[in-house]
């Protein structure tokens, strides 16, 4: 009798073999017309998914949750009819914050996605959070998998999924963790990569933030930008649905993501959003989705123009010069702060002087407003400078 581990390895090998055989059988299932070809070339499901994965911008849309077969198929058809969507998403398993909420239709919804793909030709994507869910999704030939925010936050869960992915050739998207921790996000990417997955993408869906009222999940764009900087070349898409939590501001967040050079969008789309079984407020109809995508100003990272590059380089040199001067001024400020720290040490005075700090901030707010600088920026900038100053003075007092 095989051990449990041997049995799981055997089952996984069966899944891999089944997936390869299915790709051969489906070679005549989908017609994909290349823009540079007049003839229609017949491609396998995997080849269609690969074509879409490499497209920029990549647009993924579909319901938060698969609810019924009719709902999945109608939504898929209407999404496909927009001509603007590359892949369909649908939640099969839904990890919810509190018990009692709809936690997904489960495995019985996977054949609905197979049928949706067969009818529309759109590759399908689902969220997975356990090894068993990975196996079930692969058994039903799901084209793309993604790890949700509640999975990314737990290294044990990520590792379980990664172990289930070993030996499998399937694209995987990884959402940022719920809390604003880049190391957890990077760790999830590394675990999936070490499992042998070659095609990995990242999804920015915002972060949980205490007191945040404008968004369901605060975008914290600076964290997304830093993650993108650390992982150049990795597919990076934005999820405005989960950032916004409501449909009326989807357009603005989607546009900002594109302005920041994201590679695409994943937007929750439902045939009848107000009657959705989960996250109704943040979903839109396929027709509204088309309007949003049509209204976006799609920008490029670069343009082949010598005049443009010459003008940009001149302005960048000016910024570099100002940055150098700013660093020199900050260095001088810290030297003065150290001298103040020495006086405080000799007089046995505390580092923090609240009244003085309030005076500095009020003056900065007034001047910043005249210069077109937001109060939020002034607060963050001066807080950082203040903490650095305290650090310098602390070394003096304790030396």
XYZ file of C-alpha atoms in Angstrom:
399
model
C 0.000 0.000 0.000
C 1.334 3.444 -0.895
C 2.025 5.899 1.931
C -0.118 9.032 2.140
C 2.702 11.166 0.690
C 3.287 8.712 -2.174
C -0.426 8.673 -2.840
C -0.607 12.477 -3.085
C 2.411 12.521 -5.442
C 0.708 9.871 -7.591
C -2.517 11.883 -7.689
C -0.624 15.051 -8.607
C 1.155 13.242 -11.456
C -2.245 12.065 -12.691
C -3.439 15.675 -12.667
C -0.382 16.866 -14.613
C -0.830 14.074 -17.179
C -4.571 14.796 -17.429
C -3.855 18.502 -17.971
C -1.436 17.740 -20.829
C -3.885 15.307 -22.441
C -6.714 17.820 -22.127
C -4.619 20.471 -23.872
C -4.161 18.103 -26.819
C -7.872 17.305 -26.960
C -8.834 20.986 -26.790
C -6.566 22.039 -29.652
C -9.635 22.372 -31.884
C -11.836 24.008 -29.273
C -10.839 27.688 -29.476
C -10.284 30.040 -32.395
C -7.841 32.875 -31.751
C -7.272 35.449 -34.446
C -3.898 37.192 -34.342
C -4.060 40.901 -35.255
C -1.271 40.464 -37.804
C -2.870 37.453 -39.529
C -5.915 37.272 -41.757
C -6.465 33.569 -41.267
C -7.879 32.237 -38.009
C -5.377 29.980 -36.289
C -6.692 27.232 -34.039
C -4.963 27.186 -30.659
C -5.153 25.019 -27.570
C -6.666 26.355 -24.354
C -3.186 26.691 -22.871
C -1.930 28.635 -25.895
C -4.877 31.030 -25.697
C -4.177 31.576 -21.988
C -0.522 32.219 -22.805
C -1.427 34.770 -25.477
C -3.654 36.598 -23.013
C -1.115 36.422 -20.167
C 1.438 38.215 -22.349
C -1.002 40.930 -23.514
C -0.708 44.484 -22.170
C -2.876 45.801 -20.747
C -4.238 42.549 -19.345
C -7.910 42.864 -18.382
C -9.522 40.271 -16.097
C -13.195 40.499 -15.158
C -15.933 38.392 -13.663
C -18.124 37.948 -10.601
C -16.839 38.059 -7.062
C -18.469 34.659 -6.604
C -19.765 31.951 -8.901
C -23.351 31.582 -7.678
C -25.270 29.530 -10.240
C -24.422 28.050 -13.613
C -26.825 30.450 -15.326
C -25.242 33.470 -13.609
C -21.703 32.384 -14.549
C -22.558 31.705 -18.192
C -24.618 34.864 -18.727
C -21.923 37.018 -17.124
C -19.226 35.320 -19.204
C -21.103 35.867 -22.466
C -21.803 39.528 -21.726
C -18.186 40.088 -20.700
C -16.953 38.462 -23.895
C -19.321 40.600 -25.951
C -17.620 43.786 -24.720
C -14.529 42.773 -26.688
C -12.379 44.347 -23.966
C -11.746 41.460 -21.563
C -8.927 38.902 -21.812
C -9.749 36.507 -18.972
C -12.696 35.674 -16.755
C -12.405 35.454 -12.976
C -14.887 33.916 -10.533
C -14.632 33.073 -6.848
C -15.236 29.383 -6.182
C -13.970 29.329 -2.581
C -14.452 32.564 -0.642
C -12.499 33.058 2.604
C -14.685 35.441 4.599
C -13.776 37.598 7.584
C -16.657 36.304 9.723
C -18.599 32.999 9.776
C -22.068 32.963 8.339
C -21.177 34.854 5.176
C -21.369 33.125 1.801
C -18.093 31.198 1.512
C -18.367 30.131 -2.113
C -20.210 27.514 -4.087
C -17.251 25.134 -3.926
C -15.948 22.581 -6.377
C -19.317 22.085 -8.080
C -18.862 25.527 -9.672
C -15.681 24.538 -11.549
C -17.539 22.762 -14.403
C -19.494 26.003 -14.917
C -16.210 27.784 -15.604
C -15.199 25.050 -18.023
C -18.447 25.610 -19.883
C -17.983 29.394 -19.821
C -14.560 28.978 -21.386
C -15.933 26.623 -24.013
C -18.656 29.096 -24.998
C -16.629 32.323 -24.931
C -13.017 31.240 -25.473
C -11.985 33.286 -22.422
C -9.380 31.650 -20.144
C -10.632 31.312 -16.565
C -8.989 32.214 -13.242
C -9.870 31.267 -9.662
C -8.518 31.913 -6.169
C -6.976 28.998 -4.258
C -6.020 28.867 -0.595
C -5.229 25.198 0.107
C -3.463 22.317 -1.568
C -6.786 20.550 -2.112
C -8.225 23.595 -3.872
C -5.187 23.674 -6.170
C -5.746 20.032 -7.063
C -9.461 20.565 -7.711
C -8.809 23.630 -9.882
C -6.207 21.783 -11.936
C -8.512 18.786 -12.271
C -11.010 21.078 -14.007
C -8.298 22.705 -16.138
C -8.441 26.213 -14.675
C -6.045 28.370 -16.711
C -4.788 30.811 -14.061
C -4.712 30.578 -10.263
C -4.385 33.383 -7.754
C -3.554 33.624 -4.062
C -5.831 35.952 -2.132
C -4.851 38.545 0.463
C -5.881 36.295 3.358
C -3.592 33.556 2.034
C -0.593 35.760 1.267
C -0.593 36.984 4.855
C 0.084 33.429 6.150
C 3.409 31.811 5.114
C 2.128 28.364 6.124
C -0.840 28.676 3.741
C 1.378 30.000 0.958
C 3.769 27.088 1.406
C 0.922 24.568 1.279
C -0.256 26.043 -2.020
C 3.316 26.187 -3.340
C 3.870 22.516 -2.486
C 0.699 21.584 -4.387
C 1.988 23.536 -7.422
C 5.263 21.626 -7.760
C 5.589 20.023 -11.170
C 2.659 22.027 -12.579
C 2.881 24.526 -15.436
C 0.220 27.129 -14.637
C 0.377 30.933 -14.275
C -0.119 32.204 -10.708
C -1.117 35.670 -9.515
C -0.389 36.782 -5.933
C -2.405 39.471 -4.173
C -0.793 41.707 -1.582
C -1.380 40.649 2.047
C -4.171 42.317 3.988
C -1.748 44.212 6.194
C 0.843 46.594 4.681
C 3.866 44.267 4.845
C 5.999 44.057 1.687
C 8.127 41.253 3.109
C 5.096 38.955 3.337
C 4.233 39.767 -0.277
C 7.800 39.148 -1.422
C 7.945 35.958 0.637
C 4.836 34.614 -1.089
C 6.347 35.372 -4.492
C 9.576 33.596 -3.532
C 7.778 30.509 -2.204
C 5.746 30.131 -5.391
C 8.831 30.701 -7.544
C 10.789 28.060 -5.600
C 7.998 25.601 -6.362
C 9.001 25.888 -10.022
C 6.255 28.239 -11.229
C 7.730 30.346 -14.042
C 4.817 32.681 -14.764
C 4.030 34.746 -11.699
C 2.127 38.015 -11.496
C 1.237 40.398 -8.678
C -2.113 41.987 -7.817
C -2.345 45.225 -5.839
C -5.715 45.196 -4.033
C -5.029 47.700 -1.262
C -4.357 47.215 2.459
C -6.451 47.122 5.592
C -6.032 50.385 7.474
C -7.561 51.449 10.790
C -9.715 54.526 10.446
C -9.695 54.442 6.643
C -13.096 55.621 5.395
C -12.693 56.635 1.739
C -11.647 53.179 0.557
C -12.505 49.667 1.585
C -8.759 48.954 1.476
C -6.334 51.883 1.439
C -4.339 51.784 -1.816
C -1.056 52.879 -0.191
C 0.348 53.478 -3.657
C 3.870 53.941 -2.328
C 3.967 50.281 -1.248
C 2.765 49.088 -4.642
C 5.363 51.292 -6.355
C 8.107 49.896 -4.127
C 6.994 46.302 -4.847
C 7.041 47.077 -8.567
C 10.503 48.627 -8.238
C 11.857 45.539 -6.483
C 10.377 43.165 -9.060
C 10.960 44.682 -12.507
C 9.547 42.649 -15.355
C 6.959 40.873 -13.191
C 3.341 41.246 -14.355
C 1.721 43.807 -12.029
C -2.019 44.485 -12.170
C -4.404 46.523 -10.040
C -7.657 45.449 -8.367
C -9.717 48.658 -8.022
C -12.792 46.678 -6.900
C -11.246 45.666 -3.570
C -9.524 49.006 -3.087
C -12.740 50.975 -3.585
C -15.373 48.716 -2.068
C -17.923 50.714 -4.032
C -18.458 51.158 -7.747
C -18.729 54.965 -7.929
C -14.965 55.551 -7.557
C -13.735 52.593 -9.616
C -12.966 54.793 -12.621
C -10.638 57.124 -10.695
C -8.644 54.334 -9.043
C -8.346 52.370 -12.294
C -7.068 55.480 -14.089
C -4.489 56.167 -11.387
C -3.221 52.593 -11.633
C -2.754 52.934 -15.382
C -1.071 56.322 -14.897
C 1.382 54.543 -12.581
C 2.227 52.029 -15.341
C 0.359 49.005 -13.997
C 0.139 46.184 -16.541
C -3.616 45.740 -16.317
C -6.735 45.556 -14.170
C -8.889 42.902 -12.496
C -12.434 44.206 -11.979
C -15.375 42.394 -10.404
C -18.251 42.180 -12.888
C -21.689 40.632 -12.373
C -24.795 40.273 -14.522
C -26.886 41.922 -11.759
C -24.494 43.472 -9.188
C -27.125 44.589 -6.674
C -28.297 40.986 -6.293
C -24.792 39.504 -5.972
C -24.309 37.053 -3.108
C -21.065 38.753 -2.025
C -19.473 42.226 -2.342
C -22.440 43.612 -4.277
C -21.482 47.279 -3.866
C -18.134 46.963 -5.635
C -19.306 45.024 -8.707
C -20.425 46.462 -12.048
C -22.339 45.102 -15.018
C -20.369 44.006 -18.084
C -21.769 47.013 -19.953
C -20.596 49.442 -17.252
C -17.212 47.689 -17.282
C -16.936 48.437 -21.003
C -17.685 52.123 -20.315
C -14.998 52.281 -17.619
C -12.384 50.672 -19.852
C -13.361 52.892 -22.770
C -12.971 56.042 -20.641
C -9.506 55.168 -19.340
C -6.618 57.076 -20.917
C -4.210 54.279 -21.707
C -0.666 55.580 -21.402
C 2.736 54.262 -22.439
C 5.877 54.046 -20.326
C 7.999 55.457 -23.143
C 7.820 56.916 -26.644
C 10.350 56.869 -29.490
C 10.892 60.620 -29.816
C 14.297 62.322 -29.559
C 12.661 65.670 -28.794
C 10.661 64.155 -25.937
C 13.706 62.418 -24.428
C 15.867 65.542 -24.731
C 13.270 67.704 -22.960
C 12.694 65.046 -20.288
C 16.415 64.627 -19.653
C 16.848 68.387 -19.168
C 14.050 68.479 -16.584
C 15.371 65.374 -14.827
C 18.795 66.990 -14.502
C 17.134 69.932 -12.776
C 15.362 67.554 -10.377
C 18.628 65.713 -9.649
C 20.314 69.039 -8.845
C 17.504 70.057 -6.506
C 17.574 66.621 -4.832
C 21.318 66.991 -4.213
C 20.772 70.435 -2.699
C 17.909 69.110 -0.581
C 20.127 66.329 0.807
C 22.813 68.867 1.687
C 20.249 71.043 3.512
C 18.869 68.048 5.413
C 22.397 67.091 6.444
C 22.993 70.624 7.722
C 19.685 70.513 9.611
C 20.720 67.315 11.394
C 24.044 68.893 12.414
C 22.136 71.760 14.052
C 19.784 69.245 15.677
C 22.797 67.468 17.172
C 24.020 70.747 18.682
C 20.567 71.270 20.213
C 20.795 67.728 21.562
C 24.088 68.578 23.244
C 22.509 71.593 24.986
C 19.595 69.412 26.115
C 22.016 66.846 27.526
C 23.938 69.456 29.465
C 20.703 70.943 30.850
C 19.081 67.520 31.457
C 16.119 68.344 29.164
C 13.872 65.831 27.340
C 14.303 65.357 23.617
C 10.646 65.849 22.669
C 9.420 69.431 22.967
C 5.738 69.205 21.995
C 4.996 72.928 21.823
C 8.006 73.568 19.604
C 7.024 70.688 17.303
C 3.472 72.024 16.946
C 4.862 75.446 16.013
C 7.036 73.877 13.289
C 4.103 71.944 11.830
C 1.711 74.926 11.809
C 4.287 77.075 10.048
C 4.997 74.284 7.546
C 1.284 73.790 6.806
C 0.830 77.499 6.091
C 3.838 77.743 3.793
C 3.106 74.391 2.151
C -0.410 75.503 1.246
C 0.958 78.571 -0.568
C 3.415 76.352 -2.459
C 0.754 73.843 -3.547
C 1.937 71.102 -1.154
C -0.744 68.974 0.472
C -1.105 68.765 4.236
C -0.726 64.985 3.971
C 2.651 65.335 2.254
C 3.864 67.985 4.703
C 2.848 65.779 7.641
C 4.648 62.686 6.299
C 7.751 64.644 5.278
C 8.117 66.522 8.560
C 7.286 63.435 10.647
C 10.105 61.548 8.921
C 12.482 64.475 9.393
C 11.432 64.850 13.035
C 12.021 61.155 13.806
C 15.477 61.344 12.199
C 16.238 64.437 14.284
C 15.098 62.641 17.466
C 17.333 59.693 16.541
C 20.352 62.010 16.229
C 19.601 63.720 19.534
C 19.003 60.394 21.277
C 22.518 59.286 20.349
C 23.885 62.498 21.836
C 21.938 62.155 25.104
C 22.970 58.527 25.565
C 26.582 58.800 24.458
